[in-house]
Coordinates of C-alpha atoms and ligand atoms in Angstrom, one line a residue:
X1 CA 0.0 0.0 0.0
X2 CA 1.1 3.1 -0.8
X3 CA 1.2 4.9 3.1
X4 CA 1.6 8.7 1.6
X5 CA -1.3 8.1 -0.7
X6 CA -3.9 6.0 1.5
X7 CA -3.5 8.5 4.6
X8 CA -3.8 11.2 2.2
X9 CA -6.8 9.6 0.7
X10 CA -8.1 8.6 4.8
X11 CA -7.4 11.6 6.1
X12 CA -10.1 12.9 3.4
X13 CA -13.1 11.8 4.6
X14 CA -15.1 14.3 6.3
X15 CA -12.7 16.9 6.2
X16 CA -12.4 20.5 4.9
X17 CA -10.2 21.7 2.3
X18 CA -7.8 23.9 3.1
X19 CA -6.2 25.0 -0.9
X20 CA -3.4 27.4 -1.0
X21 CA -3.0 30.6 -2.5
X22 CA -1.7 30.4 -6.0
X23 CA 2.3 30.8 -6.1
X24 CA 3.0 30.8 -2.6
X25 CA 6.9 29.5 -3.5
X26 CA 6.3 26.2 -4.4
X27 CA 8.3 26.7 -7.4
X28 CA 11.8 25.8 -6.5
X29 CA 13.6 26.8 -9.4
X30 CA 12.5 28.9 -12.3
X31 CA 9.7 27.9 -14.4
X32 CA 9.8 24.3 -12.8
X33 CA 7.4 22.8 -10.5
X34 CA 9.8 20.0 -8.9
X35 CA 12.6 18.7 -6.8
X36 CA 16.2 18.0 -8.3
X37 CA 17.6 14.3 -7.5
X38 CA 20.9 14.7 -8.0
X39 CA 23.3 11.4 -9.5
X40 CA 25.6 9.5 -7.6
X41 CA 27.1 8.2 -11.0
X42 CA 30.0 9.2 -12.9
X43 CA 28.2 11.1 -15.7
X44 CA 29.9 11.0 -19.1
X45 CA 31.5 14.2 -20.9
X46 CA 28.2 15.5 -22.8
X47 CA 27.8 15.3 -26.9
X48 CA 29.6 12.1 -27.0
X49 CA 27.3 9.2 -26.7
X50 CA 25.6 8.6 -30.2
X51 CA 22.3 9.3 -30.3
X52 CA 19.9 5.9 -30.4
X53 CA 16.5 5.8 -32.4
X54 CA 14.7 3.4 -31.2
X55 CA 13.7 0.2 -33.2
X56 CA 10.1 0.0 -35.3
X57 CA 7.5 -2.8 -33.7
X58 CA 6.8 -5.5 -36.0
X59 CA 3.5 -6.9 -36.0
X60 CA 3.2 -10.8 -34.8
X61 CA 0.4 -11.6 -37.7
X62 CA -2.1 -9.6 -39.6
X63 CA -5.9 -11.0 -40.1
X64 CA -9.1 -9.1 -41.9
X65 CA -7.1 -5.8 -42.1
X66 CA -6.3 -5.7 -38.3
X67 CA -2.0 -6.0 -37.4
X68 CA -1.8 -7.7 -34.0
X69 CA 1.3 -6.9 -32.3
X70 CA 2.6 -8.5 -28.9
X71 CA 4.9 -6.4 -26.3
X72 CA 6.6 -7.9 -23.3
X73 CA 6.9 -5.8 -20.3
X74 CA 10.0 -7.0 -18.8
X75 CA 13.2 -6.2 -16.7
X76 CA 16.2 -5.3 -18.4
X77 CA 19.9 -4.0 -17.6
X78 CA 20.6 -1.8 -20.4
X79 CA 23.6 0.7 -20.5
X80 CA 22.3 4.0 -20.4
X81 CA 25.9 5.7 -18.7
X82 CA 28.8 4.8 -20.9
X83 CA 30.3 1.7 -18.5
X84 CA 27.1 1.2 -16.0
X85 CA 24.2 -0.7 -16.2
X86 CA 20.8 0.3 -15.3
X87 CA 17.9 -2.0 -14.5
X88 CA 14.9 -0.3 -16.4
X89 CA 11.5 -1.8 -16.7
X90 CA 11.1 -1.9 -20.5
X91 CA 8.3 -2.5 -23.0
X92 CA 10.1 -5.3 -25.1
X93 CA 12.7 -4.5 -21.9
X94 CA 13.7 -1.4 -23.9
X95 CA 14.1 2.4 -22.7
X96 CA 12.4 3.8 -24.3
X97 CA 10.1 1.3 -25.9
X98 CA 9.6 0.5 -29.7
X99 CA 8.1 2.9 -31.8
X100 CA 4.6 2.0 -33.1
X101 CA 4.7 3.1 -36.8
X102 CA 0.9 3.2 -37.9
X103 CA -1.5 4.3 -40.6
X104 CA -4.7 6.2 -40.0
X105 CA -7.7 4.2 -40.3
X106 CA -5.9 0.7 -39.7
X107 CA -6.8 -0.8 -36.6
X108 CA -4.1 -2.4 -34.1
X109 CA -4.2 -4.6 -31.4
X110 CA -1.5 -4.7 -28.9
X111 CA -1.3 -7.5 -26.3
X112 CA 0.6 -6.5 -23.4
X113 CA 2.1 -9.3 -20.9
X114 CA 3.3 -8.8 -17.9
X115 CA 7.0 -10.3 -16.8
X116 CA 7.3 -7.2 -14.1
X117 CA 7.0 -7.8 -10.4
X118 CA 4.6 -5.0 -10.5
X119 CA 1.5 -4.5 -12.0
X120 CA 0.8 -2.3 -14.4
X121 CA -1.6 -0.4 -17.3
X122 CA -0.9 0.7 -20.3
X123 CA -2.6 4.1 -22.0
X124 CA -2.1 5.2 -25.7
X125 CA -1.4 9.3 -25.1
X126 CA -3.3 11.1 -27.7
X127 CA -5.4 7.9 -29.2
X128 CA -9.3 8.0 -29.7
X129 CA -9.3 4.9 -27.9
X130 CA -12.4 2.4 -26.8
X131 CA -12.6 3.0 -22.3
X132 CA -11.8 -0.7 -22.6
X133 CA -8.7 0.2 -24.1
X134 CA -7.4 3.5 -23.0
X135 CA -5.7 2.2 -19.9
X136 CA -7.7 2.9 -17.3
X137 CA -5.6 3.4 -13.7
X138 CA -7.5 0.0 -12.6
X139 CA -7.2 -1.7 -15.6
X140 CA -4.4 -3.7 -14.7
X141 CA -2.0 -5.7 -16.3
X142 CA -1.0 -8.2 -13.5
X143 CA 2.2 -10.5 -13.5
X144 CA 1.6 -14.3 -13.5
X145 CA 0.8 -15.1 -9.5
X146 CA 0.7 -11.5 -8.5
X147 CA -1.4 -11.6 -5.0
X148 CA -3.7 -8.2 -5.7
X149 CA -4.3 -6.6 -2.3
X150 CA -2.3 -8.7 -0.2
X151 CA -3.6 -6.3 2.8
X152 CA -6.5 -8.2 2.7
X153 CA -5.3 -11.9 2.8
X154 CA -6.5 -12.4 -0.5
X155 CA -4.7 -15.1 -2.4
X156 CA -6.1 -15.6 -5.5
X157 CA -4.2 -16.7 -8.3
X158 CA -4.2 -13.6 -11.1
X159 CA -6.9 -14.4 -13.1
X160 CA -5.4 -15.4 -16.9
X161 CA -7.2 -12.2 -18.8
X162 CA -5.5 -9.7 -16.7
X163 CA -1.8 -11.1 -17.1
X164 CA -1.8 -10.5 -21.2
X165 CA -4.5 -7.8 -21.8
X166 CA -5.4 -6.9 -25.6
X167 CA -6.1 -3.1 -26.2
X168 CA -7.4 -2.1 -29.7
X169 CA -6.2 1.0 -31.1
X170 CA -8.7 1.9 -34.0
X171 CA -5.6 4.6 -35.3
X172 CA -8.9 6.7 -36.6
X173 CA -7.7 9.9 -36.4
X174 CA -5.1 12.0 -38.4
X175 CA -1.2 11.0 -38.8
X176 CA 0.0 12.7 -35.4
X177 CA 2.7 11.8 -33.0
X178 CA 1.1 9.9 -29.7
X179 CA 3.3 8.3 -27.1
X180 CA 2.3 5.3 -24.6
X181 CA 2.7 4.3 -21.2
X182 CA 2.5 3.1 -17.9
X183 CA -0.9 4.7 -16.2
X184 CA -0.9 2.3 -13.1
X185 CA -3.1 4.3 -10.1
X186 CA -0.7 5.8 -7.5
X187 CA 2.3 4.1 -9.4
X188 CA 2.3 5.7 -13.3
X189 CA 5.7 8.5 -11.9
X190 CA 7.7 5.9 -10.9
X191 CA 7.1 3.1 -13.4
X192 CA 7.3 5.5 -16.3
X193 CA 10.6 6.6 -14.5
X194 CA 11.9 3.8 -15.0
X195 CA 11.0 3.2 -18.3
X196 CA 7.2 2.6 -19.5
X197 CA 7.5 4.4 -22.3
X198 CA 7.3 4.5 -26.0
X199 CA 6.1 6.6 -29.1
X200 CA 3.3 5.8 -31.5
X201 CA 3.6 7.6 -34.4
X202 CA 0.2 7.6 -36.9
X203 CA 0.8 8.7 -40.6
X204 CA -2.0 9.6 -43.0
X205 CA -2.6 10.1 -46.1
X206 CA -2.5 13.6 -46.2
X207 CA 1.0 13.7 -45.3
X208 CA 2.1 11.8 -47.0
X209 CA 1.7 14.6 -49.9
X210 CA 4.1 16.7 -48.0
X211 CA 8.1 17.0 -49.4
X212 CA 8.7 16.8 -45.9
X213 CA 12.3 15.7 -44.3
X214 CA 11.4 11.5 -44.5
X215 CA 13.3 8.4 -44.3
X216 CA 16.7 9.2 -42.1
X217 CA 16.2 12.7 -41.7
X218 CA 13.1 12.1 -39.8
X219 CA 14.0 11.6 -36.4
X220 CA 12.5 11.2 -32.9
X221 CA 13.7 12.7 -30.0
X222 CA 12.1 12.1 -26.6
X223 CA 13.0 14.1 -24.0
X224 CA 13.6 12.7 -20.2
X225 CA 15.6 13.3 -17.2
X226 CA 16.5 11.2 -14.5
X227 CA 18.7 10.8 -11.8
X228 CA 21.5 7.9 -11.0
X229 CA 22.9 6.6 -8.2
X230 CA 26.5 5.3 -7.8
X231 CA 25.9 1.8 -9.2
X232 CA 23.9 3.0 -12.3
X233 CA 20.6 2.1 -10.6
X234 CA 17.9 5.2 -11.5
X235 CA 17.6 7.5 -8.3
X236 CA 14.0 7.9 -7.4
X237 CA 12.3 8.6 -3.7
X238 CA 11.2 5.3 -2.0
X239 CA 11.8 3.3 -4.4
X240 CA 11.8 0.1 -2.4
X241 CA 14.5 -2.6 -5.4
X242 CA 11.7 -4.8 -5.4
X243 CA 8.9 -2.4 -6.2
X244 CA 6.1 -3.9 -4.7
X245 CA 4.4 -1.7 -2.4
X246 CA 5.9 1.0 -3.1
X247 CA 4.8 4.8 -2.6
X248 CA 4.3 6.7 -5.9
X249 CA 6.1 9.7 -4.3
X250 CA 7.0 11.1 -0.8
X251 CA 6.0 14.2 0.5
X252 CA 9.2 16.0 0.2
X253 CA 8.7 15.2 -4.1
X254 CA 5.4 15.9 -4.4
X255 CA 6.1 18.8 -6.1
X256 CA 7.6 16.4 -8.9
X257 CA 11.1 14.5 -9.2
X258 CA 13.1 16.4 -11.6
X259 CA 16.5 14.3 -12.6
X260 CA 20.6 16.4 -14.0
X261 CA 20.9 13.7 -16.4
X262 CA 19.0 15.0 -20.1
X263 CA 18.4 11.8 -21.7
X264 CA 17.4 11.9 -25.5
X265 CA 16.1 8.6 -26.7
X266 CA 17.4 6.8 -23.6
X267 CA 21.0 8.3 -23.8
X268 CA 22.7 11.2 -22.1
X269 CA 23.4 14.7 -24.0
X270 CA 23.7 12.4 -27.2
X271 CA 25.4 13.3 -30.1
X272 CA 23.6 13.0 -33.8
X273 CA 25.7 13.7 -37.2
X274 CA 23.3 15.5 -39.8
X275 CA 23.5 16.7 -43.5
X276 CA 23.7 19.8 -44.2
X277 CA 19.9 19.7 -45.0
X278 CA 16.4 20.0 -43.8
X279 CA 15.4 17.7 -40.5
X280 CA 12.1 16.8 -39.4
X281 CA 12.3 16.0 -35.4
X282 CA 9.7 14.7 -33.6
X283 CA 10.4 16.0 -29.9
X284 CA 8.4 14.9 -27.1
X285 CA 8.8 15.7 -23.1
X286 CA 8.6 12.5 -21.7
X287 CA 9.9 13.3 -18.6
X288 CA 7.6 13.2 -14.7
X289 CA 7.8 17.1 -14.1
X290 CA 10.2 18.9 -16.0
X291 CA 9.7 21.4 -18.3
X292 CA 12.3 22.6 -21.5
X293 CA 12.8 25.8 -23.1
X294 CA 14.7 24.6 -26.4
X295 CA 16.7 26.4 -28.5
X296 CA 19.8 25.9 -30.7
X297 CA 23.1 27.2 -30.0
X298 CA 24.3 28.8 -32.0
X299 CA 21.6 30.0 -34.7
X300 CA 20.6 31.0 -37.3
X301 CA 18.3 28.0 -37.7
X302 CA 14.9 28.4 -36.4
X303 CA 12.7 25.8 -34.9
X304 CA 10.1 25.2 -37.7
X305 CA 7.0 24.4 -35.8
X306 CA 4.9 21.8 -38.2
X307 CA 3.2 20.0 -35.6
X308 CA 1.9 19.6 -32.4
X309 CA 0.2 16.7 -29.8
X310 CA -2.7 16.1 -32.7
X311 CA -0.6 16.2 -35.9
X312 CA 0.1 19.1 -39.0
X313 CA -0.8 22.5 -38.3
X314 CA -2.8 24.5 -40.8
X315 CA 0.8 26.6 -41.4
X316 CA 4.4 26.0 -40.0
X317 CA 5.1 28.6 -37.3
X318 CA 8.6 29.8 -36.6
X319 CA 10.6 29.8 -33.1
X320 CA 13.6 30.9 -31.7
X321 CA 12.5 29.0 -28.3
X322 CA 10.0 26.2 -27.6
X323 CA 8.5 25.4 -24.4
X324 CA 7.4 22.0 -24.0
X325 CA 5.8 20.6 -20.9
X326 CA 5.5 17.0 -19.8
X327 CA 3.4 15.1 -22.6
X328 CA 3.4 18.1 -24.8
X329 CA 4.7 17.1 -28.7
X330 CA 6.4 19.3 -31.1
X331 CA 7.1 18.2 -34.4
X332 CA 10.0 20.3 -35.7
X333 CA 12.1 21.3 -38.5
X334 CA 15.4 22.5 -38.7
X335 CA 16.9 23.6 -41.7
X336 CA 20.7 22.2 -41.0
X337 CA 21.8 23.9 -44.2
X338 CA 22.3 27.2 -43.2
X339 CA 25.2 25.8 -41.2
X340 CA 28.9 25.2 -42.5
X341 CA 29.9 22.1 -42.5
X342 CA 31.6 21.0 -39.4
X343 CA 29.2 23.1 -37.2
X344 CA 28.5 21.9 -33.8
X345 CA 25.0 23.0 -33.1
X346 CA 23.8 22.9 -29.3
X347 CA 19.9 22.0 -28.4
X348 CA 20.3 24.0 -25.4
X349 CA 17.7 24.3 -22.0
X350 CA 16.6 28.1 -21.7
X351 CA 15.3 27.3 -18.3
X352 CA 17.4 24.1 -17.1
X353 CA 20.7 24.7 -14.7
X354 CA 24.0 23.3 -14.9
X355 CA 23.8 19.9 -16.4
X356 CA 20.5 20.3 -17.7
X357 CA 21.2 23.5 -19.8
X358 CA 21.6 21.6 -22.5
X359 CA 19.9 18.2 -24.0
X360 CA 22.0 17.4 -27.0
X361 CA 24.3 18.4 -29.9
X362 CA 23.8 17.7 -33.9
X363 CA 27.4 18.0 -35.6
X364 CA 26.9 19.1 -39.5
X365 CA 28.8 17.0 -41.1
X366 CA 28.6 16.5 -45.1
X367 CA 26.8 18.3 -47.0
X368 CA 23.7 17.0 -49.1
X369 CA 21.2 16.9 -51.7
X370 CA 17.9 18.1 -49.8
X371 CA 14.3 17.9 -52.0
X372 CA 12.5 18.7 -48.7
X373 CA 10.6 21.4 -47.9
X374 CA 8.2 23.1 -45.5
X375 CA 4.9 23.7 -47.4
X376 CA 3.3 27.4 -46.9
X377 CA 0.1 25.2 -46.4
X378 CA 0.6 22.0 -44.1
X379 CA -3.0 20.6 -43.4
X380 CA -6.9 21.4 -43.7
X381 CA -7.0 21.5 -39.8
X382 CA -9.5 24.4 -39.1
X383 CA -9.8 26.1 -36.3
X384 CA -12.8 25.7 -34.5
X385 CA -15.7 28.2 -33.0
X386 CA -16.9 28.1 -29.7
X387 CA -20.7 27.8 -30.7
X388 CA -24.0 28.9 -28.9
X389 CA -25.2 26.5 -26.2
X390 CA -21.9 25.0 -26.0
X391 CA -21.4 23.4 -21.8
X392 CA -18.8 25.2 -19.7
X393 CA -16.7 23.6 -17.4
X394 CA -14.3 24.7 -15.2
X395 CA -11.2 22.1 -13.5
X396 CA -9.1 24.2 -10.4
X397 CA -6.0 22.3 -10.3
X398 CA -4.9 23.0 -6.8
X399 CA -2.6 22.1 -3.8
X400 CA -4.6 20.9 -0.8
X401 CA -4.4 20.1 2.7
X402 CA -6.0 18.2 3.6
X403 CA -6.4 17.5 7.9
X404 CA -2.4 18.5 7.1
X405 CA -2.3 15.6 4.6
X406 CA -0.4 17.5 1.1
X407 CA -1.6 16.3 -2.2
X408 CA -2.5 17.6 -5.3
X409 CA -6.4 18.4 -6.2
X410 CA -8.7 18.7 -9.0
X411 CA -11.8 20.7 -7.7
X412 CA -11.1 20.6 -4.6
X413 CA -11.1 16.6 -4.4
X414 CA -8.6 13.8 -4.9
X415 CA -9.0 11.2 -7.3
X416 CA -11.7 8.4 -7.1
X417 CA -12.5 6.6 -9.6
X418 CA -15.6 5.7 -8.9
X419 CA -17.1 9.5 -9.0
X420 CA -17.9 10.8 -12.3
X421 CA -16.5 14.9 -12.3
X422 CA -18.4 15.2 -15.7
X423 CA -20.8 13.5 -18.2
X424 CA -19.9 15.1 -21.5
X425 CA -22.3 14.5 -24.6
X426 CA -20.5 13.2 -27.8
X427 CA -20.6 15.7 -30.3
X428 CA -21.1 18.3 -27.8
X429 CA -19.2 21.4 -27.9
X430 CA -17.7 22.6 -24.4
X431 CA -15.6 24.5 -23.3
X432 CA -13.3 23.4 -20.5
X433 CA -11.7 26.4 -18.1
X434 CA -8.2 25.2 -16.4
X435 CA -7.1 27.0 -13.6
X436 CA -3.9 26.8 -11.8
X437 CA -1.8 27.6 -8.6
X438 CA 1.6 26.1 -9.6
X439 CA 2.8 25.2 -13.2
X440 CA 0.3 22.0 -14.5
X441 CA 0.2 20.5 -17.8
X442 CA -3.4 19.3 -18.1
X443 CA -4.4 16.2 -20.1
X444 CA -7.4 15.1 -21.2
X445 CA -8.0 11.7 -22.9
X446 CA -10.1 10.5 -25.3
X447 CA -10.5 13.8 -27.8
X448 CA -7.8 16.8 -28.4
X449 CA -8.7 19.8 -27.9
X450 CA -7.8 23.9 -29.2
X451 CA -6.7 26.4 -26.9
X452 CA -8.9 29.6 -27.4
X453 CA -7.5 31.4 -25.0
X454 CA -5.0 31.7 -22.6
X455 CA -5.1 34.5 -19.2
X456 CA -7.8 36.0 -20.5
X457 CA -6.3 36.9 -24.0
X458 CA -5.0 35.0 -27.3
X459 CA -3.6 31.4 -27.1
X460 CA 0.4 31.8 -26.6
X461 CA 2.7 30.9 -29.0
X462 CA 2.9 27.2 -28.3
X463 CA -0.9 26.9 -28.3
X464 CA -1.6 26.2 -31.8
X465 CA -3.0 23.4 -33.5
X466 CA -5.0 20.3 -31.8
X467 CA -3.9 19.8 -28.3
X468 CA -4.2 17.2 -25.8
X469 CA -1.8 18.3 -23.2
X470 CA -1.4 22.2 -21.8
X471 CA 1.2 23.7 -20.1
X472 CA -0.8 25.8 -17.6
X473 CA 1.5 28.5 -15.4
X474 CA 1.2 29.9 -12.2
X475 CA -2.5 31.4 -11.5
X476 CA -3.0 30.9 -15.0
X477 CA -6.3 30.6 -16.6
X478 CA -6.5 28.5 -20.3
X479 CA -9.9 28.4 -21.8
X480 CA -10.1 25.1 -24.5
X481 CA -12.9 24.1 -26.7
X482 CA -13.3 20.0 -27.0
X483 CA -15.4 17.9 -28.6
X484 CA -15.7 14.5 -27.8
X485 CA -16.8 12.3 -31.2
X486 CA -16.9 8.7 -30.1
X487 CA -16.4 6.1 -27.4
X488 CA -19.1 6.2 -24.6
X489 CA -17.2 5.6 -21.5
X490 CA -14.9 6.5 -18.3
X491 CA -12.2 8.8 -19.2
X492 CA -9.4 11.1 -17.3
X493 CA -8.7 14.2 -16.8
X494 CA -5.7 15.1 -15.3
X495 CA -1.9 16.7 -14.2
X496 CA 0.1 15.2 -16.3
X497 CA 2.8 15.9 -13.6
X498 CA 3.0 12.6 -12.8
X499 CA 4.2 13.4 -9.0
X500 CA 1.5 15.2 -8.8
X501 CA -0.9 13.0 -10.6
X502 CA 0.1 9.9 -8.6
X503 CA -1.0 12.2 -5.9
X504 CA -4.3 12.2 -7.2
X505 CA -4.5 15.3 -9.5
X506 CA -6.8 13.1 -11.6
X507 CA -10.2 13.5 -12.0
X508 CA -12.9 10.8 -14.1
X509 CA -15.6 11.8 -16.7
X510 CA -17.8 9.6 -18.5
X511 CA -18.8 10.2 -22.0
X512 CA -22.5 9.8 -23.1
Ligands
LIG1 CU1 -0.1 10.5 -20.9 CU2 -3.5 10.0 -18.8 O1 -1.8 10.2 -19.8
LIG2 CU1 -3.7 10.4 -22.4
LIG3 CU1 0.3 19.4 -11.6

């Protein structure tokens, strides 16, 4: 059981709420929400590991148009700092985990078994997924013999559907850049920690009519930090070797565990050689709390803005920085040609310190044909109008105390899953208010949504296109209009903070 979370949730009943005033110095460092763990390890000089990509999952067998595809969730030792091994828990025992490389409109199904020691449930980030599938917190995937709730005695064999578990993944929504993981209740920070986690890239037909950068010069690069101890074991609070029983966080992380180790596809401040020429990178912030400021070092290349969490925006948008929060995707381009050959380009960390100013370094080193380009006009996306009659909703994502209990609150409540926060129509318009105290990026399943507006004025400049995930600030107000189109069922809303979330920052909806 996990003590910080059950006599936070016991101390609930009955008792008032005591929230905080908004920015009342949480906020440890700048623009962060979060503790630092520092490593133990020797860390290795940065820009000289090579930058990995990870490998594409094959499907097992196709039948009637449907690609099945199996993954094994299992322990691995896998050298992450050059001459140390790290145990991670690994789809495929890989970190990350493969990339899923789909079409829109072809249906998957993914069977997930469990060879942990813990249980766990897996969640597609950013899919229109069936509730069966969308890896509900309680929806677990349990290892073989795994004695659920030993604090009552109970010792029942798992039962055989729960240790594999099929999900179906319809794909029926435009090419975009989605990301999986571990969405255990109370456990999802540390198991993604230490590795749940993989990308799920869907392409579409309308894409495909892009001269975009394709083939080697389209590259992902997820984002993570962590923390290592001497050994090469992650650092993370109470995290007991075995796993089991665990506490998702302590109090003194609540505010999230924030690692000085940038890791970009698994490996530390890699190192990618490039072509003189145009590079489509898929970037996504797959780390628990930490949030990026991004921005090459030295210029004059610009970071093309294409894309964002739900695919092609209607026309590229240019940056010298990009914020990206935790879940948030960016699909970028950089034009690598503007660079003489033998340029060492820096992705630098606007707003990390010390080790984590910086995330990783591209070296231009031939030059090269390039018939790529970055279309005027990307995609038909429209942007959408908040229409009369559409439901408003507001979510208060809040600090409480709670009979002196900390956690983190949406509405003024923790998380139960068996209250319903919201029963949204399908093809209902609302419109969805998200206030904040401290920085949260807020999730919402099921449907993406568009930012239309943001502290009372125009979206910011990271806003655009179909969201799923928003970095909210400090006392921040963000206004977004969703629209849910199928799947009748139980969803989440919630931090996607995963300190905070495994603190209960979650809230349930059901669609109807
Ligand atoms: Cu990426 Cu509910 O999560
Ligand atoms: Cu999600
Ligand atoms: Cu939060």
């Amino acid at each position: 059981m996990s003590t910080t979370r059950r006599t936070f949730l016991g101390g609930a009943l009955g008792a008032g709420v005591a929230l905080t005033a908004p920015g009342c110095g949480i906020d440890l460092l700048p623009g962060q929400t979060g503790e630092v763990l520092r490593s133990e390890a020797r860390l290795p000089e940065p820009f000289t590991v090579p930058l990995p990509v990870p490998p594409v999952k094959k499907p097992v067998r196709t039948a009637g148009g449907v690609d099945y595809y199996q993954v094994v969730q299992r322990e691995a030792e896998t050298e992450i700092l050059p001459g140390l091994r790290t145990k991670v828990l690994g789809y495929d025992g890989l970190f990350p985990g493969p990339t899923f490389d789909v079409r829109s409109g072809r249906g998957v199904v993914v069977e997930h078994v469990n060879r942990l020691a813990v249980p766990t449930s897996v969640h597609l980030h950013g899919g229109h997924t069936p509730a069966a599938s969308d890896g509900w917190p309680l929806d677990l995937v349990l290892p073989q013999g795994y004695q659920q709730d030993q604090g009552h005695g109970s010792h029942g064999a798992s039962n055989v559907s729960q240790v594999r578990r099929e999900h179906t993944y319809p794909n029926s929504q435009r090419a975009a850049t989605l990301w999986y993981h571990d969405h255990r209740m109370d456990f999802t920070a540390p198991q993604v920690y230490r590795g749940l986690f993989g990308l799920h890239l869907i392409r579409d037909a309308e894409e495909d009519t892009l001269p975009l950068p394709h083939g080697d010069r389209e590259v992902p690069l997820v984002i993570a930090d962590r923390a290592f101890a001497a050994d090469g074991s992650f650092r993370y609070p109470a995290l007991d070797p075995s796993l089991r029983n665990t506490p998702g966080v302590e109090n003194d992380y609540m505010e999230g565990v924030l690692g000085d180790v940038v890791l970009v596809n698994g490996a530390p401040w890699p190192m990618l050689e490039v072509d003189a020429a145009r590079y489509r990178f898929r970037v996504l912030n797959a780390s628990n709390a930490r949030r990026y400021e991004l921005e090459l070092d030295p210029g004059p290349a610009k970071l093309v803005q294409i894309g964002s969490d739900g695919g092609l925006l209607d026309k590229p948008i240019e940056h010298d920085t990009v914020v990206l929060a935790p879940a948030e995707r960016f699909d970028l381009v950089v034009d690598f040609s503007s660079y003489p050959v033998g340029t060492e380009v820096t992705l630098v960390n606007r707003i990390g310190q010390d080790s984590t100013a910086r995330v990783m370094r591209f070296k231009v080193a031939r030059k090269a044909s390039d018939d790529s380009a970055v279309p005027a006009r990307l995609s038909s996306y429209q942007p959408l109008r908040v229409p009369k009659g559409a439901v408003r909703r507001k979510w208060i994502f809040q600090r409480g105390n709670i009979d002196n209990h900390k956690g983190w609150l949406v509405n003024g409540k923790q998380f139960d899953p068996s209250r319903m926060e919201a029963r949204p129509k399908l093809d209902g318009y609302e419109v969805w208010s998200f206030v904040t105290d401290v920085h949260h990026p807020v999730h919402v399943h099921l449907s993406p949504f568009q930012v239309i507006s943001r502290g009372g004025t125009k979206p910011g400049p990271y806003d655009a296109g179909w969201k799923d995930t928003v970095d909210i600030r400090p006392a921040e107000v963000v206004e977004v209009l969703v629209r849910f189109r199928e799947h009748k069922g139980k969803y989440l809303i919630h931090c996607h903070n995963l300190e905070h979330e495994d603190m209960a920052m979650m809230a349930a909806f059901e669609t109807t």
